[in-house]
XYZ file of C-alpha atoms in Angstrom:
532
model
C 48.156 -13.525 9.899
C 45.822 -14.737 7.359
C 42.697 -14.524 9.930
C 43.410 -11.563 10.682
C 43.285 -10.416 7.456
C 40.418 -12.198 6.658
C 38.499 -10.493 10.060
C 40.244 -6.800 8.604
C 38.809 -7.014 5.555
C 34.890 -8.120 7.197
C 35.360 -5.176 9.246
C 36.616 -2.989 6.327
C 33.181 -4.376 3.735
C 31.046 -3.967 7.041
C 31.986 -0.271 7.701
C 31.595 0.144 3.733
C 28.205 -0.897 2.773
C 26.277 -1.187 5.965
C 25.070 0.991 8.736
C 23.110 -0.540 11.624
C 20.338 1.326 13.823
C 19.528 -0.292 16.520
C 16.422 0.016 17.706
C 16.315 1.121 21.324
C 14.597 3.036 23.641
C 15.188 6.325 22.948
C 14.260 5.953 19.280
C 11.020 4.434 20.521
C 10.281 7.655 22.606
C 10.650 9.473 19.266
C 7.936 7.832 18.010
C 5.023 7.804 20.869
C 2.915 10.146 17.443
C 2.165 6.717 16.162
C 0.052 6.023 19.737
C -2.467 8.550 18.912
C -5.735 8.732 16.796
C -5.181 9.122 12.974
C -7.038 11.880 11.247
C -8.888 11.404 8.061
C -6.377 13.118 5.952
C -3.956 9.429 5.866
C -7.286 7.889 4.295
C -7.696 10.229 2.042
C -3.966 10.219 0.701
C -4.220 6.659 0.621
C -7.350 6.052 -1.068
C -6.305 8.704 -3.877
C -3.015 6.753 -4.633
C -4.918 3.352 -4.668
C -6.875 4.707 -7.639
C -3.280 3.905 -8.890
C -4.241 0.358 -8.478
C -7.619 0.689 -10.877
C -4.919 0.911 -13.877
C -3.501 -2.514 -13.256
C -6.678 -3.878 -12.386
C -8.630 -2.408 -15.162
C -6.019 -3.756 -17.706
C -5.914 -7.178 -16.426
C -9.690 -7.937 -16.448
C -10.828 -6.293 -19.507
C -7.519 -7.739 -21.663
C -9.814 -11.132 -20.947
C -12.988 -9.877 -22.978
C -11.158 -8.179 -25.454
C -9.486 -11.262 -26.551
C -13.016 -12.940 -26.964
C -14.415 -9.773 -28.973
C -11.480 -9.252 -31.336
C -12.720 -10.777 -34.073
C -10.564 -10.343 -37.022
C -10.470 -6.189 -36.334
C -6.988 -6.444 -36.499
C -6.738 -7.617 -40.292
C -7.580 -11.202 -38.799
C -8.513 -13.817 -36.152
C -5.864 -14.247 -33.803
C -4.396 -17.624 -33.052
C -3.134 -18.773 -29.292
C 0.894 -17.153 -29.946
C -0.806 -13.777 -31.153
C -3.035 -13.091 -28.313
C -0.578 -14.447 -25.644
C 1.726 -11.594 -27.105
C -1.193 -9.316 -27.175
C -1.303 -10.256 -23.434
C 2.065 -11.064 -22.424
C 3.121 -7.531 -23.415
C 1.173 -5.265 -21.330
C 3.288 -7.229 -18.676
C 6.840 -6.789 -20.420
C 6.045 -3.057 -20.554
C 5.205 -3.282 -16.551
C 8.388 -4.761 -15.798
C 10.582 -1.564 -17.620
C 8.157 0.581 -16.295
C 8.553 -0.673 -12.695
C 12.810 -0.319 -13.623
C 12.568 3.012 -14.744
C 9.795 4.388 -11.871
C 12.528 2.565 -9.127
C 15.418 4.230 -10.481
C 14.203 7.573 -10.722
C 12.138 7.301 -7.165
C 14.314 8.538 -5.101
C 15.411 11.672 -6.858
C 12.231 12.983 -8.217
C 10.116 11.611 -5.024
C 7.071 8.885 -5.384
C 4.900 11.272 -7.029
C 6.004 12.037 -10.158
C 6.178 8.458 -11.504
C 2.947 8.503 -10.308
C 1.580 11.414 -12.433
C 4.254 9.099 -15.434
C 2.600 6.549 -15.236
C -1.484 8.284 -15.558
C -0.085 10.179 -18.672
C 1.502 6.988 -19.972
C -1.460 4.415 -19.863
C -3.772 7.817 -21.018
C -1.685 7.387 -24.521
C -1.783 3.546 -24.494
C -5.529 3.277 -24.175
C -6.003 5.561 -27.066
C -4.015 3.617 -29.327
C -5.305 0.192 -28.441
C -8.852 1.848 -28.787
C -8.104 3.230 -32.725
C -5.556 0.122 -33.805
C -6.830 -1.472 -36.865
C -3.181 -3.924 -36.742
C -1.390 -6.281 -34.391
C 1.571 -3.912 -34.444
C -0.581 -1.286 -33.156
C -2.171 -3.080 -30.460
C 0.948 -4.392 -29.291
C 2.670 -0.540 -28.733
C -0.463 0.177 -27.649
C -0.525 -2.513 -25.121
C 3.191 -2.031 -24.494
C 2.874 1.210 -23.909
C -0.629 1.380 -21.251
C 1.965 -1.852 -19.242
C 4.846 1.141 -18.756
C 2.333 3.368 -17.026
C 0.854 0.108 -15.109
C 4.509 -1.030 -13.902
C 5.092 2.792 -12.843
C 1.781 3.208 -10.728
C 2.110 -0.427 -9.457
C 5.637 -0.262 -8.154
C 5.366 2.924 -6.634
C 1.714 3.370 -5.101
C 2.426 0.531 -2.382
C 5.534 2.694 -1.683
C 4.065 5.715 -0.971
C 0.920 4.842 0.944
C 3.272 2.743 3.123
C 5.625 5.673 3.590
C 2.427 7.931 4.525
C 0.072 5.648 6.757
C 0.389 5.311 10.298
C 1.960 2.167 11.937
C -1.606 -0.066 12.840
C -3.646 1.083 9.776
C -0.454 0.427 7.279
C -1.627 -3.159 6.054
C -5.075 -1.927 5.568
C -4.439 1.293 3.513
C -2.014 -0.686 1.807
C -4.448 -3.543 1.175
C -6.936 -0.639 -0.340
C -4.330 -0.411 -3.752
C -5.304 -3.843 -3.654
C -9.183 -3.216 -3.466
C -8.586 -1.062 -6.099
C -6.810 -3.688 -8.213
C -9.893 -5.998 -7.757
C -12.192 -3.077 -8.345
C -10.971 -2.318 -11.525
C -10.913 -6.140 -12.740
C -15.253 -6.664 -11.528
C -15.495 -3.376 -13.224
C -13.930 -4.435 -16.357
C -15.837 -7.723 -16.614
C -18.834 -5.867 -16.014
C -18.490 -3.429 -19.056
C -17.223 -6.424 -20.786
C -20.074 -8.166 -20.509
C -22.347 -4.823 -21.041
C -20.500 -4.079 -24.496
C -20.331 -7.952 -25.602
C -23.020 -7.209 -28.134
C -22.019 -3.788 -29.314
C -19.957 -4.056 -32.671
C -16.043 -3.239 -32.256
C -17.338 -2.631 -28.838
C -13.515 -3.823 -27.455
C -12.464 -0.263 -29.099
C -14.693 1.266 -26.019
C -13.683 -1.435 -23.483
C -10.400 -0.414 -23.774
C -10.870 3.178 -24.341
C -12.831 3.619 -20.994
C -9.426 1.999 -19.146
C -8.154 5.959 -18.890
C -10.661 7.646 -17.097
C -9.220 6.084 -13.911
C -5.771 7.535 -14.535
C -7.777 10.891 -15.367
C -9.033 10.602 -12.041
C -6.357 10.390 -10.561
C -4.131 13.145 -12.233
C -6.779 15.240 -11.409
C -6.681 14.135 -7.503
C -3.216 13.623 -6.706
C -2.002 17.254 -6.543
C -3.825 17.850 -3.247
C -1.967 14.740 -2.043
C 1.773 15.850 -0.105
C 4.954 14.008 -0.891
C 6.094 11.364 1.710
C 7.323 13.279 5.110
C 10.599 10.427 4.662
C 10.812 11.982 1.097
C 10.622 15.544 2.267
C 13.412 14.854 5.143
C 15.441 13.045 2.585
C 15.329 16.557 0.497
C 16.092 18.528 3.102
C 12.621 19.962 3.614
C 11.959 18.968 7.293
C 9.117 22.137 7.859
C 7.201 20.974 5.092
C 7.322 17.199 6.567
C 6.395 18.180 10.094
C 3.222 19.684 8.292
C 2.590 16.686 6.506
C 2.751 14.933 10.283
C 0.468 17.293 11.841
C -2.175 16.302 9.372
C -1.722 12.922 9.520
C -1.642 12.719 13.428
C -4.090 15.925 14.102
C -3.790 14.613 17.699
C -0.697 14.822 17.937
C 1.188 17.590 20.342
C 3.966 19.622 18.645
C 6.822 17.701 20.420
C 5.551 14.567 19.059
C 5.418 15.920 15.476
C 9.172 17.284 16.346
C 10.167 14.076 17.960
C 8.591 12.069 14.513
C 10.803 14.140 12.107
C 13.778 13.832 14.474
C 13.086 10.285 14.657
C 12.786 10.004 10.696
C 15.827 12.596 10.620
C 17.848 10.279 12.064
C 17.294 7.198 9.903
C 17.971 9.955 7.082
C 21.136 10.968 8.078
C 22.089 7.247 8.666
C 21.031 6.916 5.066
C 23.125 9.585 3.344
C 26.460 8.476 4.947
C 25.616 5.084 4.068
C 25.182 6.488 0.133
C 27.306 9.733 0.179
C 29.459 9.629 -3.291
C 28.113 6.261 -4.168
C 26.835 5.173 -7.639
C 23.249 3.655 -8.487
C 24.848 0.136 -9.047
C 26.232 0.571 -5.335
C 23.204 1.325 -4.154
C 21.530 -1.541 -6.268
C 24.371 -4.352 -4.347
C 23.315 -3.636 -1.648
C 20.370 -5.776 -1.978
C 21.927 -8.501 -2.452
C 25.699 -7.857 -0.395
C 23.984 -7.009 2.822
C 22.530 -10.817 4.389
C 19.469 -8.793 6.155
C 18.720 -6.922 2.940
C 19.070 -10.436 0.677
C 16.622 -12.154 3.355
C 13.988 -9.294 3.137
C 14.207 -9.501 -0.587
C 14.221 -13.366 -0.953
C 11.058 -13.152 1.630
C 9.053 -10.492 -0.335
C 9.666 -11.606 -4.095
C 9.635 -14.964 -3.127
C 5.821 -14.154 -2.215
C 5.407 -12.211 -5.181
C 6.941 -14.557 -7.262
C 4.359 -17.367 -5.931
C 0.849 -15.301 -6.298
C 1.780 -14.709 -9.733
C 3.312 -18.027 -10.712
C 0.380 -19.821 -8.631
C -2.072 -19.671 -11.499
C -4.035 -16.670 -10.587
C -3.350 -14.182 -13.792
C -3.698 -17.012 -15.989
C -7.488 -17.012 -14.396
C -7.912 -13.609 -14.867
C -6.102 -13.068 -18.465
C -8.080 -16.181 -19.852
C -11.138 -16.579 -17.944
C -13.642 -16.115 -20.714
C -11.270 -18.244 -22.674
C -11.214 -20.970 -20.134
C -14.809 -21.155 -19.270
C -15.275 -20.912 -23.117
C -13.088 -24.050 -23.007
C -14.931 -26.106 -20.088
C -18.726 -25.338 -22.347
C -19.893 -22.230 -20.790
C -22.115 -20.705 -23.397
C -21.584 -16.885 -21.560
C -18.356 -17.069 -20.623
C -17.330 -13.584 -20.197
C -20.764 -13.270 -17.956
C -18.795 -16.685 -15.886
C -15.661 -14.580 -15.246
C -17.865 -12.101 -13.937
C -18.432 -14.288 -10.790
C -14.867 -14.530 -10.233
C -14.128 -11.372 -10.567
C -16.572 -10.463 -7.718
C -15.484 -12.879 -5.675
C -12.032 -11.345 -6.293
C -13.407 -8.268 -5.337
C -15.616 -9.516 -2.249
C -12.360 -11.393 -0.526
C -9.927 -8.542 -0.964
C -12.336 -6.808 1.213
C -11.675 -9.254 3.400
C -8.261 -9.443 3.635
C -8.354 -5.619 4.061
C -10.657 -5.487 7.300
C -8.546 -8.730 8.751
C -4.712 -8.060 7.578
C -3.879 -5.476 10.289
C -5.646 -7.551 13.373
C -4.821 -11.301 12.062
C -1.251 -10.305 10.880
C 0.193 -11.176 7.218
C 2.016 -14.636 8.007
C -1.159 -16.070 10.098
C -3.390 -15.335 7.254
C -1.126 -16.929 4.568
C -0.407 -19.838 6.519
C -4.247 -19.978 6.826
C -5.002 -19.662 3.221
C -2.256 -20.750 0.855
C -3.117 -24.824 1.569
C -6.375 -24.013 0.512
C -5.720 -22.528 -2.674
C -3.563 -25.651 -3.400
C -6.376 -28.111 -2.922
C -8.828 -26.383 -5.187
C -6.579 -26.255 -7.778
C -5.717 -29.740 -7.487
C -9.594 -30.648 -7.362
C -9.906 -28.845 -10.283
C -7.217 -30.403 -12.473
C -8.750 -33.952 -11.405
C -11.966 -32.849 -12.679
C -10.673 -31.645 -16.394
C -9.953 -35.525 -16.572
C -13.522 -35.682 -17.441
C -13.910 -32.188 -20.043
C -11.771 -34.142 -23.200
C -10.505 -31.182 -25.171
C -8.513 -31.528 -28.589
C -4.990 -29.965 -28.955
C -6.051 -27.035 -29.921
C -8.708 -26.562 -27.059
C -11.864 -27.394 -28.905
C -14.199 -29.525 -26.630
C -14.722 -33.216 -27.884
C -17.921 -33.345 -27.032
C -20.609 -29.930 -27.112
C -22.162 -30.831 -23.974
C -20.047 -31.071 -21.026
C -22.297 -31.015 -17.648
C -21.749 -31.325 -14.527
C -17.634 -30.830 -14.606
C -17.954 -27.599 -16.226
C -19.888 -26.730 -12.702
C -17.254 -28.446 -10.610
C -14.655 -26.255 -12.155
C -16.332 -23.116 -11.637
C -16.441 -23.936 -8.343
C -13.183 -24.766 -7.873
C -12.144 -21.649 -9.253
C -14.604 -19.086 -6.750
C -13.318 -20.979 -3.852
C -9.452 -20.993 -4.907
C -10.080 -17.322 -6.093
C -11.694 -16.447 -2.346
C -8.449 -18.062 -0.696
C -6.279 -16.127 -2.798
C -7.616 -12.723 -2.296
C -8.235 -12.933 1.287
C -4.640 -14.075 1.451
C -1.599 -14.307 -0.438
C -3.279 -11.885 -3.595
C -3.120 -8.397 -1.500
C -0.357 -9.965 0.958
C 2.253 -10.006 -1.119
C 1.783 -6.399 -2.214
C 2.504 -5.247 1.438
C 5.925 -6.746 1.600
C 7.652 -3.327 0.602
C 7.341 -2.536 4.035
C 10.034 -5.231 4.991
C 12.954 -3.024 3.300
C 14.803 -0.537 5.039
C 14.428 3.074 3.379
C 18.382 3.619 1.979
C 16.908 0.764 -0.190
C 13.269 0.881 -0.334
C 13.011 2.446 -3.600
C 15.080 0.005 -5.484
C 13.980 -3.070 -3.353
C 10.098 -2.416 -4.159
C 11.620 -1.969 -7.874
C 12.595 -5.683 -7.503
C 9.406 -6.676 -5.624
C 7.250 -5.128 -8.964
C 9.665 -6.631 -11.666
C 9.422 -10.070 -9.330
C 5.448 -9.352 -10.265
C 5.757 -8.668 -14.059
C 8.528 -10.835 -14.483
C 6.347 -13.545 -13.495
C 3.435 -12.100 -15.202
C 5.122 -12.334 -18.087
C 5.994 -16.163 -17.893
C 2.365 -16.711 -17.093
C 0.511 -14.597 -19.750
C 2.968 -15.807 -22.550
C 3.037 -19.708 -21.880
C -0.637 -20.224 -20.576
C -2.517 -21.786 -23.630
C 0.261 -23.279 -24.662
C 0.909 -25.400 -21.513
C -2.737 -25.947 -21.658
C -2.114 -27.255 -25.266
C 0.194 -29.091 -24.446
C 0.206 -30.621 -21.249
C -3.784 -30.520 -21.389
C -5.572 -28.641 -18.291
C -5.382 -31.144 -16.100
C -1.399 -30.461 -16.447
C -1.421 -27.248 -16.013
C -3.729 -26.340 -12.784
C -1.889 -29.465 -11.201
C 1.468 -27.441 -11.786
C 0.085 -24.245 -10.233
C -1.544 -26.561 -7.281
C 2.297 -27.662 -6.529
C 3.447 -24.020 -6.760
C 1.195 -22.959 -4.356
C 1.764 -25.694 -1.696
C 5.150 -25.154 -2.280
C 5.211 -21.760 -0.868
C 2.866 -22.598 1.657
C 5.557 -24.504 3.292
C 8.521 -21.501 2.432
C 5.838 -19.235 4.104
C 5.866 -20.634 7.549
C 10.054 -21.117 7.403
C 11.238 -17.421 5.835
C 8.236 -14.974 6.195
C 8.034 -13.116 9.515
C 4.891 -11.265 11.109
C 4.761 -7.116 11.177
C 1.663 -6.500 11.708
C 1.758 -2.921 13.957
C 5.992 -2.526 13.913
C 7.115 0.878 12.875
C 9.082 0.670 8.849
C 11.823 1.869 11.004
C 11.663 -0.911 13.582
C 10.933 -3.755 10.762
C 14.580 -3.290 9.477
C 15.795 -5.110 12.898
C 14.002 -8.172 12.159
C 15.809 -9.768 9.412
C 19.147 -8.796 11.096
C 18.332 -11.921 12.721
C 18.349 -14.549 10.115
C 14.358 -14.747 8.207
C 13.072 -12.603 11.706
C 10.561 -15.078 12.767
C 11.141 -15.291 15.911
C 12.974 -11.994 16.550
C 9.601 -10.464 15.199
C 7.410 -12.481 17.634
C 9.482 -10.962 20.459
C 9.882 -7.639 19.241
C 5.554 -7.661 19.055
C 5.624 -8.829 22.334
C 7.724 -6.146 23.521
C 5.615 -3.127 21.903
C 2.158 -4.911 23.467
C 3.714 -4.669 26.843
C 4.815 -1.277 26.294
C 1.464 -0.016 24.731
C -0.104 -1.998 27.958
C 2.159 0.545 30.423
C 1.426 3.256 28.930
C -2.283 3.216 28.876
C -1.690 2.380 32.659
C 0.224 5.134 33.176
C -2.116 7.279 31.062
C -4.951 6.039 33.389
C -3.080 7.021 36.888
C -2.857 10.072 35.874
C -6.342 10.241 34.497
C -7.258 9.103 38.126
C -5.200 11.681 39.683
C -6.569 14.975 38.172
């Protein structure tokens, strides 16, 4: 009696909360659109959302050169607390803004916490550029990180809901060149404004012309065609699909909105009558969706806890620290080489695959952070991060390279990887799981911007880049156990993967199983060829 209860009530929560698509052959004849060439018009969408990306990246690198050129403009000289907050904030703001942009994504569509978040950092940049207090700075600062969390939780969303299935990673990845793009440019004007009085007013004033940019661009960009279905506007979605597959024939386009129809549907009995915090459980009630999340923020949560924003929030600090006489011209360098590697990782990500690259990379970044920390043994600093000694030599050098090479390993891998791991979540949550994803970011970017020179403080360098070493070989090894390969799989046919515990293997075969079937039909495609 009691195991049968016990099997009833399974059944009963099963029927409840979860609705399985297989994936099977006559879904995959739905989708033969995603065989042909891609038109320009996916780049174009793509590369206008990724200006998205410039806001966070702008932030992050110039907040490092500001700190260095404050001065006592804001009434006086900051000490380590003040600017952590001054910092730290930016990324508290992301995290509500990345809450607020998820829970409103699905009813008002990707772009208009898009156009939120341009209008948002717009206001923040003008009152960090004309605050003459701490207070003002920090709602400033607060403020420009509400329109960053917006833009960065919901541009990865929307180009991955837009590209096509083997250019995904790589249109993806260019949100991430934009990131980069906006840090080199930031240390760049940083370093071109270093001897320009209050010039920090202009470094941070110049931060809104990208979001200018793009409110000016992004109204000749279409909503999502899974957006459109979900609204009930299937004509204007099969136009979107003609211009993203011009080569497409009219059945496929038909076939693609039938195919996304019918994930729809699945999705809207799944959350007919159901509140937000239903929808929200689900994450974490449904074992597939808990394994896609753990997989994804678990990344997330590594790239930002492995040390890398504390190099790019403090970096003319640091290389102040280590004797560097220019050292906002030093964090130029690794900024470029930032810049250089995500370029990388965006020609290799879609041909390599996500897990071979980290797997490849993540060791690495571990070593050089370890080398590192062994060579602060010789840079003595004083608690409060004064050098003992003026001259430091050769160290100083030994650190900066350190830092390039661990910087190159990161954004060739695990830096622009983690960003693409909204495509692991199945669309009745997508919205709210890439909400998680972003607040896994800030969250952590938080913990890092706030505690940095105080951990350096007080556990000394050599503490602190041996921590982030261990973080990052730490993941390493939870990367090759829990996060599966999807390079070229369909966001429809990714959902399948995790059904089967952490997918690795089930994604292996289901890879397998699309090569073969690409292989037949090119063979088929040729008979036929030969025939006429």
């Amino acid at each position: 009696m009691r195991n049968s209860s016990i099997i009833s009530k399974l059944d009963e929560k099963t029927e409840a909360i979860h609705v399985e698509t297989h994936v099977n052959t006559v879904l995959d004849d739905l989708d033969t659109i995603e065989l042909t060439q891609t038109g320009k018009f996916s780049w174009f969408i793509s590369i206008v959302a990724a200006i998205g990306g410039m806001l966070f990246g702008y932030d992050t690198g110039i907040i490092s050169a500001v700190l260095v050129y404050l001065n006592d403009d804001l009434g006086h000289v900051l000490n380590a607390g003040e600017k952590e907050l001054v910092t730290s904030i930016t990324s508290g703001g992301a995290f509500f803004g990345a809450i607020i942009a998820g829970m409103t994504a699905d009813r008002f569509g990707r772009k208009g916490a898009i156009y939120a978040g341009c209008v948002l950092f717009i206001v923040g940049a003008v009152l960090q550029a004309a605050a003459y207090s701490l207070a003002q700075m920090t709602v400033g600062r607060f403020i420009v990180g509400l329109g960053v969390g917006s833009a960065a939780m919901i541009v990865p969303l929307y180009i991955a809901e837009v590209a096509p299935a083997k250019y995904r990673g790589r249109m993806i990845g260019l949100d991430n060149m934009s990131i980069t793009g906006g840090q080199l440019v930031s240390y760049g004007i940083g370093a071109a404004l270093a001897s320009v009085a209050h010039g920090w007013r202009a470094m941070v004033a110049i931060g809104a012309v990208p979001a200018i940019v793009l409110l000016s661009l992004l109204p000749y960009c279409p909503e999502s065609p899974r957006q459109l279905i979900y609204h009930d506007k299937p004509e204007q979605a099969a136009a979107v699909i003609r211009r993203i597959f011009p080569n497409g024939t009219e059945l496929q386009v038909s076939q693609k909105v039938e195919h996304i129809s019918r994930h729809v549907q699945d999705l809207k009995a799944l959350h007919a009558g159901k509140s937000t915090f239903w929808k929200l459980k689900q994450l974490y009630v449904i074992p597939s969706n808990l394994r896609a999340l753990i997989a994804g923020c678990g990344l997330m949560a590594i790239s930002q806890l492995g040390g890398f924003n504390s190099l790019m929030y403090y970096s003319s600090t640091l290389f102040g620290i280590v004797g560097f006489s220019n050292p906002v011209a030093v964090g130029t360098i690794i900024a470029a080489t930032n810049f250089i590697f995500t370029w990388v990782n965006l020609m290799l990500v879609d041909r390599i695959g996500r897990r071979r690259i980290l797997l490849c990379t993540m060791w690495a970044m571990a070593l050089f952070l370890a080398l590192a920390a062994i060579v602060f043994h010789w840079i003595p600093v004083n608690h409060d991060l004064s050098l003992v000694n003026a001259t430091v030599g050769w160290p100083a050098d030994v650190v900066l390279v350190c830092m390039i090479f661990y910087v190159a390993f990161y954004s060739s891998g695990m830096g622009n990887t983690a960003w693409l791991s909204s495509e692991f979540f199945p669309m009745e949550v997508r919205a709210y799981s890439t909400m998680m994803l972003t607040c896994t970011c800030w969250g952590s970017n938080v913990i890092v911007a706030s505690t940095f020179l105080t951990q350096m403080e007080n556990t000394t360098p050599s503490g602190a880049f041996g921590f982030y070493a261990a973080i990052c070989f730490f993941g390493w090894i939870a990367v090759y156990f829990c996060y599966p390969e999807v390079k070229g799989m369909t966001l429809e046919d990714i959902r399948e993967i995790f059904q089967h515990g952490f997918g690795i293997q089930r994604a292996r075969e289901l890879q397998a199983e699309a090569k073969l079937k690409k292989k037949m039909q090119l063979q088929v495609q040729g008979s036929e060829e030969m025939k006429v």
